[in-house]
Every structure is written in C-alpha cells, then in structure tokens.
C-alpha cells in the first residue's frame, strides 16, 4: 500500500509538471527566400530512386548537378540493379537540359518549396522547408531530391545552393 501511495504521489507530480497546451512560436529562419524571383520557364521532373538507407551512394543534404547520360546512369544504377518496383527514371535529353537537385529528408508535415533564380553570379537554387509540426516528430519516409531541369541554353556552370527552414518552436 505504501508503494502505491508513493507511486501515486510521484505520478501526480509528474502529470502536473507537463504542459498539455504548449506555447508555440512560428519562426521563419529563411525569410530571404520570399524576396527571390522565380524563373518560370523551368520543368520539374519526377525521378524516384531508392533512399539513402538503401543506396550507399546517395548523400543526404547534398546538391546534385547531372549534365550527362553517364552521370545520370551512375546516379540511377543502384536503384536499377536492385530492380526497385516504385522507382521512376524519365528520359532526359542532356543535350537540352541539366538536371539539378538537392536531397532532403523532412518530417511528415513538412513541405519543400523551390526557387531557381538567375543572378549576376550564376544560378541560385533556393530550397525552403516549411514544417507545420508542433511538439512531436512524426517519422515517415519523406525523402526527395527536389529535381528541376534547367535548359542548357542557360549557363549552368555556376550554381549556388541555399536551404532554409520555417517551423514552430514549442515549449513541449
């Protein structure tokens, strides 16, 4: 009986110290993204590959610039060898396009937004993650390369990559 009372007192103290209605504040850590122009005559492409947990050649949070058939074949080789049933490998004419991407893994309630902008220094690939998650981190396989096709007519030699985040910070 004494152990039960001790357990009840400790449990009551812990329950009273929990915040059931947390205070959350929305913070945009990448506000510059909103001021960037977006080049509208670009194409997104839906390449689906095995994720980094399966393919040891894929790096998370790394930029990818694919300019040739041989580089594209090297990128997709592991997924093809493993006969990935859900993978997608669209035909890309690398005489016409450069394939640009940045690999990310985000929470289930997050969304990536992409802007590719021509600047005096070259191209700016800006990727903003907006995460609506509050207090809990939902785990799911939310991996993406965020691919876009840039016409070869554009000078693709200088491409800078920027990433940023807007999310809730809570006292959970």
PDB file of C-alpha atoms in Angstrom:
ATOM      1  CA  UNK A   1       0.000   0.000   0.000  1.00  0.00           C
ATOM      2  CA  UNK A   2       2.858   2.339   0.870  1.00  0.00           C
ATOM      3  CA  UNK A   3       4.457   1.737  -2.559  1.00  0.00           C
ATOM      4  CA  UNK A   4       1.151   2.519  -4.241  1.00  0.00           C
ATOM      5  CA  UNK A   5       0.849   5.843  -2.382  1.00  0.00           C
ATOM      6  CA  UNK A   6       4.430   6.738  -3.260  1.00  0.00           C
ATOM      7  CA  UNK A   7       3.769   5.874  -6.909  1.00  0.00           C
ATOM      8  CA  UNK A   8       0.555   7.954  -6.899  1.00  0.00           C
ATOM      9  CA  UNK A   9       2.363  10.993  -5.424  1.00  0.00           C
ATOM     10  CA  UNK A  10       5.213  10.805  -7.942  1.00  0.00           C
ATOM     11  CA  UNK A  11       2.813  10.284 -10.856  1.00  0.00           C
ATOM     12  CA  UNK A  12       0.699  13.239  -9.752  1.00  0.00           C
ATOM     13  CA  UNK A  13       3.748  15.483  -9.511  1.00  0.00           C
ATOM     14  CA  UNK A  14       4.911  14.477 -12.983  1.00  0.00           C
ATOM     15  CA  UNK A  15       1.492  14.981 -14.543  1.00  0.00           C
ATOM     16  CA  UNK A  16       1.191  18.458 -13.061  1.00  0.00           C
ATOM     17  CA  UNK A  17       4.584  19.446 -14.454  1.00  0.00           C
ATOM     18  CA  UNK A  18       3.657  18.547 -18.061  1.00  0.00           C
ATOM     19  CA  UNK A  19       2.450  21.220 -20.429  1.00  0.00           C
ATOM     20  CA  UNK A  20      -0.655  19.906 -22.151  1.00  0.00           C
ATOM     21  CA  UNK A  21      -1.202  23.141 -24.040  1.00  0.00           C
ATOM     22  CA  UNK A  22       2.265  24.175 -25.195  1.00  0.00           C
ATOM     23  CA  UNK A  23       3.184  27.637 -26.324  1.00  0.00           C
ATOM     24  CA  UNK A  24       4.412  27.575 -29.910  1.00  0.00           C
ATOM     25  CA  UNK A  25       6.013  30.338 -31.917  1.00  0.00           C
ATOM     26  CA  UNK A  26       6.300  30.324 -35.700  1.00  0.00           C
ATOM     27  CA  UNK A  27       9.824  31.259 -36.784  1.00  0.00           C
ATOM     28  CA  UNK A  28      10.971  31.811 -40.349  1.00  0.00           C
ATOM     29  CA  UNK A  29      14.719  31.216 -40.441  1.00  0.00           C
ATOM     30  CA  UNK A  30      14.874  31.784 -44.200  1.00  0.00           C
ATOM     31  CA  UNK A  31      12.882  34.981 -44.785  1.00  0.00           C
ATOM     32  CA  UNK A  32      15.113  35.985 -47.743  1.00  0.00           C
ATOM     33  CA  UNK A  33      13.516  33.176 -49.755  1.00  0.00           C
ATOM     34  CA  UNK A  34      10.314  35.223 -50.145  1.00  0.00           C
ATOM     35  CA  UNK A  35      12.182  38.016 -51.950  1.00  0.00           C
ATOM     36  CA  UNK A  36      13.812  35.723 -54.524  1.00  0.00           C
ATOM     37  CA  UNK A  37      12.458  35.807 -58.056  1.00  0.00           C
ATOM     38  CA  UNK A  38      11.369  32.518 -59.572  1.00  0.00           C
ATOM     39  CA  UNK A  39      12.351  31.542 -63.099  1.00  0.00           C
ATOM     40  CA  UNK A  40       9.063  30.357 -64.573  1.00  0.00           C
ATOM     41  CA  UNK A  41      10.120  28.554 -67.754  1.00  0.00           C
ATOM     42  CA  UNK A  42      11.645  25.577 -65.932  1.00  0.00           C
ATOM     43  CA  UNK A  43      10.450  21.995 -65.695  1.00  0.00           C
ATOM     44  CA  UNK A  44      10.323  19.822 -62.624  1.00  0.00           C
ATOM     45  CA  UNK A  45      10.849  16.126 -63.129  1.00  0.00           C
ATOM     46  CA  UNK A  46       9.716  13.133 -61.150  1.00  0.00           C
ATOM     47  CA  UNK A  47      12.755  10.896 -60.714  1.00  0.00           C
ATOM     48  CA  UNK A  48      12.202   8.385 -57.918  1.00  0.00           C
ATOM     49  CA  UNK A  49      15.203   6.453 -56.572  1.00  0.00           C
ATOM     50  CA  UNK A  50      15.929   4.255 -53.588  1.00  0.00           C
ATOM     51  CA  UNK A  51      16.584   6.303 -50.452  1.00  0.00           C
ATOM     52  CA  UNK A  52      19.984   6.707 -48.770  1.00  0.00           C
ATOM     53  CA  UNK A  53      19.151   3.999 -46.234  1.00  0.00           C
ATOM     54  CA  UNK A  54      19.289   1.520 -49.136  1.00  0.00           C
ATOM     55  CA  UNK A  55      21.667   3.178 -51.611  1.00  0.00           C
ATOM     56  CA  UNK A  56      25.096   3.881 -50.067  1.00  0.00           C
ATOM     57  CA  UNK A  57      25.960   6.255 -52.925  1.00  0.00           C
ATOM     58  CA  UNK A  58      23.195   8.752 -52.087  1.00  0.00           C
ATOM     59  CA  UNK A  59      24.119  11.533 -49.666  1.00  0.00           C
ATOM     60  CA  UNK A  60      21.519  13.468 -47.674  1.00  0.00           C
ATOM     61  CA  UNK A  61      21.520  17.274 -47.799  1.00  0.00           C
ATOM     62  CA  UNK A  62      23.871  17.352 -50.793  1.00  0.00           C
ATOM     63  CA  UNK A  63      23.487  19.130 -54.142  1.00  0.00           C
ATOM     64  CA  UNK A  64      23.368  17.105 -57.356  1.00  0.00           C
ATOM     65  CA  UNK A  65      24.192  18.548 -60.787  1.00  0.00           C
ATOM     66  CA  UNK A  66      23.803  15.998 -63.582  1.00  0.00           C
ATOM     67  CA  UNK A  67      24.993  17.155 -67.018  1.00  0.00           C
ATOM     68  CA  UNK A  68      25.400  13.893 -68.965  1.00  0.00           C
ATOM     69  CA  UNK A  69      23.878  10.498 -69.680  1.00  0.00           C
ATOM     70  CA  UNK A  70      26.815   8.777 -67.955  1.00  0.00           C
ATOM     71  CA  UNK A  71      26.334  10.806 -64.739  1.00  0.00           C
ATOM     72  CA  UNK A  72      22.583  10.067 -64.852  1.00  0.00           C
ATOM     73  CA  UNK A  73      23.290   6.350 -65.332  1.00  0.00           C
ATOM     74  CA  UNK A  74      25.684   6.389 -62.363  1.00  0.00           C
ATOM     75  CA  UNK A  75      23.053   8.120 -60.199  1.00  0.00           C
ATOM     76  CA  UNK A  76      20.317   5.610 -61.062  1.00  0.00           C
ATOM     77  CA  UNK A  77      22.486   2.465 -61.300  1.00  0.00           C
ATOM     78  CA  UNK A  78      21.922   1.157 -57.755  1.00  0.00           C
ATOM     79  CA  UNK A  79      18.133   1.543 -57.975  1.00  0.00           C
ATOM     80  CA  UNK A  80      18.120  -0.176 -61.373  1.00  0.00           C
ATOM     81  CA  UNK A  81      20.344  -3.026 -60.133  1.00  0.00           C
ATOM     82  CA  UNK A  82      18.041  -3.593 -57.163  1.00  0.00           C
ATOM     83  CA  UNK A  83      15.031  -3.638 -59.512  1.00  0.00           C
ATOM     84  CA  UNK A  84      13.228  -1.027 -57.440  1.00  0.00           C
ATOM     85  CA  UNK A  85       9.485  -1.519 -58.134  1.00  0.00           C
ATOM     86  CA  UNK A  86       8.415   2.084 -57.420  1.00  0.00           C
ATOM     87  CA  UNK A  87      11.394   3.937 -58.905  1.00  0.00           C
ATOM     88  CA  UNK A  88      10.939   6.215 -61.922  1.00  0.00           C
ATOM     89  CA  UNK A  89      13.680   7.089 -64.420  1.00  0.00           C
ATOM     90  CA  UNK A  90      12.372   9.540 -67.028  1.00  0.00           C
ATOM     91  CA  UNK A  91      14.277  10.026 -70.249  1.00  0.00           C
ATOM     92  CA  UNK A  92      16.246  13.277 -70.160  1.00  0.00           C
ATOM     93  CA  UNK A  93      17.951  14.845 -73.152  1.00  0.00           C
ATOM     94  CA  UNK A  94      21.213  16.094 -71.652  1.00  0.00           C
ATOM     95  CA  UNK A  95      21.986  17.979 -74.857  1.00  0.00           C
ATOM     96  CA  UNK A  96      18.980  20.149 -73.934  1.00  0.00           C
ATOM     97  CA  UNK A  97      18.899  20.087 -70.094  1.00  0.00           C
ATOM     98  CA  UNK A  98      20.973  19.966 -66.922  1.00  0.00           C
ATOM     99  CA  UNK A  99      19.358  18.068 -64.039  1.00  0.00           C
ATOM    100  CA  UNK A 100      19.696  19.841 -60.692  1.00  0.00           C
ATOM    101  CA  UNK A 101      18.583  18.585 -57.286  1.00  0.00           C
ATOM    102  CA  UNK A 102      19.204  18.738 -53.555  1.00  0.00           C
ATOM    103  CA  UNK A 103      18.461  15.686 -51.418  1.00  0.00           C
ATOM    104  CA  UNK A 104      16.405  16.169 -48.253  1.00  0.00           C
ATOM    105  CA  UNK A 105      14.572  14.146 -45.657  1.00  0.00           C
ATOM    106  CA  UNK A 106      11.834  16.053 -43.854  1.00  0.00           C
ATOM    107  CA  UNK A 107       9.067  15.373 -41.334  1.00  0.00           C
ATOM    108  CA  UNK A 108       5.661  14.118 -42.428  1.00  0.00           C
ATOM    109  CA  UNK A 109       4.016  17.533 -42.059  1.00  0.00           C
ATOM    110  CA  UNK A 110       6.744  19.467 -43.874  1.00  0.00           C
ATOM    111  CA  UNK A 111       6.753  20.711 -47.455  1.00  0.00           C
ATOM    112  CA  UNK A 112       9.664  21.843 -49.599  1.00  0.00           C
ATOM    113  CA  UNK A 113       9.401  24.945 -51.798  1.00  0.00           C
ATOM    114  CA  UNK A 114      11.905  25.549 -54.570  1.00  0.00           C
ATOM    115  CA  UNK A 115      13.019  28.658 -56.453  1.00  0.00           C
ATOM    116  CA  UNK A 116      15.682  28.703 -59.130  1.00  0.00           C
ATOM    117  CA  UNK A 117      16.799  32.252 -59.862  1.00  0.00           C
ATOM    118  CA  UNK A 118      19.254  33.736 -62.328  1.00  0.00           C
ATOM    119  CA  UNK A 119      21.662  36.099 -60.543  1.00  0.00           C
ATOM    120  CA  UNK A 120      24.681  38.094 -61.787  1.00  0.00           C
ATOM    121  CA  UNK A 121      26.909  35.402 -60.218  1.00  0.00           C
ATOM    122  CA  UNK A 122      25.080  32.466 -61.867  1.00  0.00           C
ATOM    123  CA  UNK A 123      22.069  30.443 -60.729  1.00  0.00           C
ATOM    124  CA  UNK A 124      20.676  30.326 -57.196  1.00  0.00           C
ATOM    125  CA  UNK A 125      18.902  27.091 -56.235  1.00  0.00           C
ATOM    126  CA  UNK A 126      16.939  28.004 -53.099  1.00  0.00           C
ATOM    127  CA  UNK A 127      15.063  25.332 -51.157  1.00  0.00           C
ATOM    128  CA  UNK A 128      12.841  26.245 -48.210  1.00  0.00           C
ATOM    129  CA  UNK A 129      11.334  23.647 -45.880  1.00  0.00           C
ATOM    130  CA  UNK A 130       8.111  24.724 -44.163  1.00  0.00           C
ATOM    131  CA  UNK A 131       7.350  22.418 -41.224  1.00  0.00           C
ATOM    132  CA  UNK A 132       3.941  22.609 -39.527  1.00  0.00           C
ATOM    133  CA  UNK A 133       4.899  20.038 -36.855  1.00  0.00           C
ATOM    134  CA  UNK A 134       4.242  21.071 -33.257  1.00  0.00           C
ATOM    135  CA  UNK A 135       5.825  19.142 -30.362  1.00  0.00           C
ATOM    136  CA  UNK A 136       6.030  15.732 -31.974  1.00  0.00           C
ATOM    137  CA  UNK A 137       8.224  14.478 -34.747  1.00  0.00           C
ATOM    138  CA  UNK A 138       6.240  12.160 -36.953  1.00  0.00           C
ATOM    139  CA  UNK A 139       8.541   9.649 -38.560  1.00  0.00           C
ATOM    140  CA  UNK A 140       7.935   8.714 -42.154  1.00  0.00           C
ATOM    141  CA  UNK A 141       9.930   8.146 -45.304  1.00  0.00           C
ATOM    142  CA  UNK A 142       9.702  11.687 -46.685  1.00  0.00           C
ATOM    143  CA  UNK A 143      12.795  11.825 -48.888  1.00  0.00           C
ATOM    144  CA  UNK A 144      13.155  13.910 -52.030  1.00  0.00           C
ATOM    145  CA  UNK A 145      15.790  15.163 -54.439  1.00  0.00           C
ATOM    146  CA  UNK A 146      13.701  18.226 -55.383  1.00  0.00           C
ATOM    147  CA  UNK A 147      14.704  17.861 -59.035  1.00  0.00           C
ATOM    148  CA  UNK A 148      14.412  20.556 -61.667  1.00  0.00           C
ATOM    149  CA  UNK A 149      15.515  20.674 -65.311  1.00  0.00           C
ATOM    150  CA  UNK A 150      17.476  23.742 -66.360  1.00  0.00           C
ATOM    151  CA  UNK A 151      17.737  24.353 -70.124  1.00  0.00           C
ATOM    152  CA  UNK A 152      21.306  24.080 -71.464  1.00  0.00           C
ATOM    153  CA  UNK A 153      20.775  27.442 -73.167  1.00  0.00           C
ATOM    154  CA  UNK A 154      21.215  28.888 -69.669  1.00  0.00           C
ATOM    155  CA  UNK A 155      24.803  28.922 -68.419  1.00  0.00           C
ATOM    156  CA  UNK A 156      24.839  26.132 -65.827  1.00  0.00           C
ATOM    157  CA  UNK A 157      28.475  26.395 -64.763  1.00  0.00           C
ATOM    158  CA  UNK A 158      27.870  28.494 -61.641  1.00  0.00           C
ATOM    159  CA  UNK A 159      25.065  27.179 -59.431  1.00  0.00           C
ATOM    160  CA  UNK A 160      24.887  28.035 -55.738  1.00  0.00           C
ATOM    161  CA  UNK A 161      22.654  26.111 -53.347  1.00  0.00           C
ATOM    162  CA  UNK A 162      20.825  27.582 -50.358  1.00  0.00           C
ATOM    163  CA  UNK A 163      18.482  25.883 -47.929  1.00  0.00           C
ATOM    164  CA  UNK A 164      16.426  27.207 -45.066  1.00  0.00           C
ATOM    165  CA  UNK A 165      13.627  26.411 -42.663  1.00  0.00           C
ATOM    166  CA  UNK A 166      10.422  27.888 -41.305  1.00  0.00           C
ATOM    167  CA  UNK A 167       8.858  25.997 -38.402  1.00  0.00           C
ATOM    168  CA  UNK A 168       7.226  26.081 -34.982  1.00  0.00           C
ATOM    169  CA  UNK A 169       9.381  26.212 -31.873  1.00  0.00           C
ATOM    170  CA  UNK A 170       7.396  24.951 -28.887  1.00  0.00           C
ATOM    171  CA  UNK A 171       7.924  24.562 -25.138  1.00  0.00           C
ATOM    172  CA  UNK A 172       6.964  20.886 -25.200  1.00  0.00           C
TER     173      UNK A 172
END
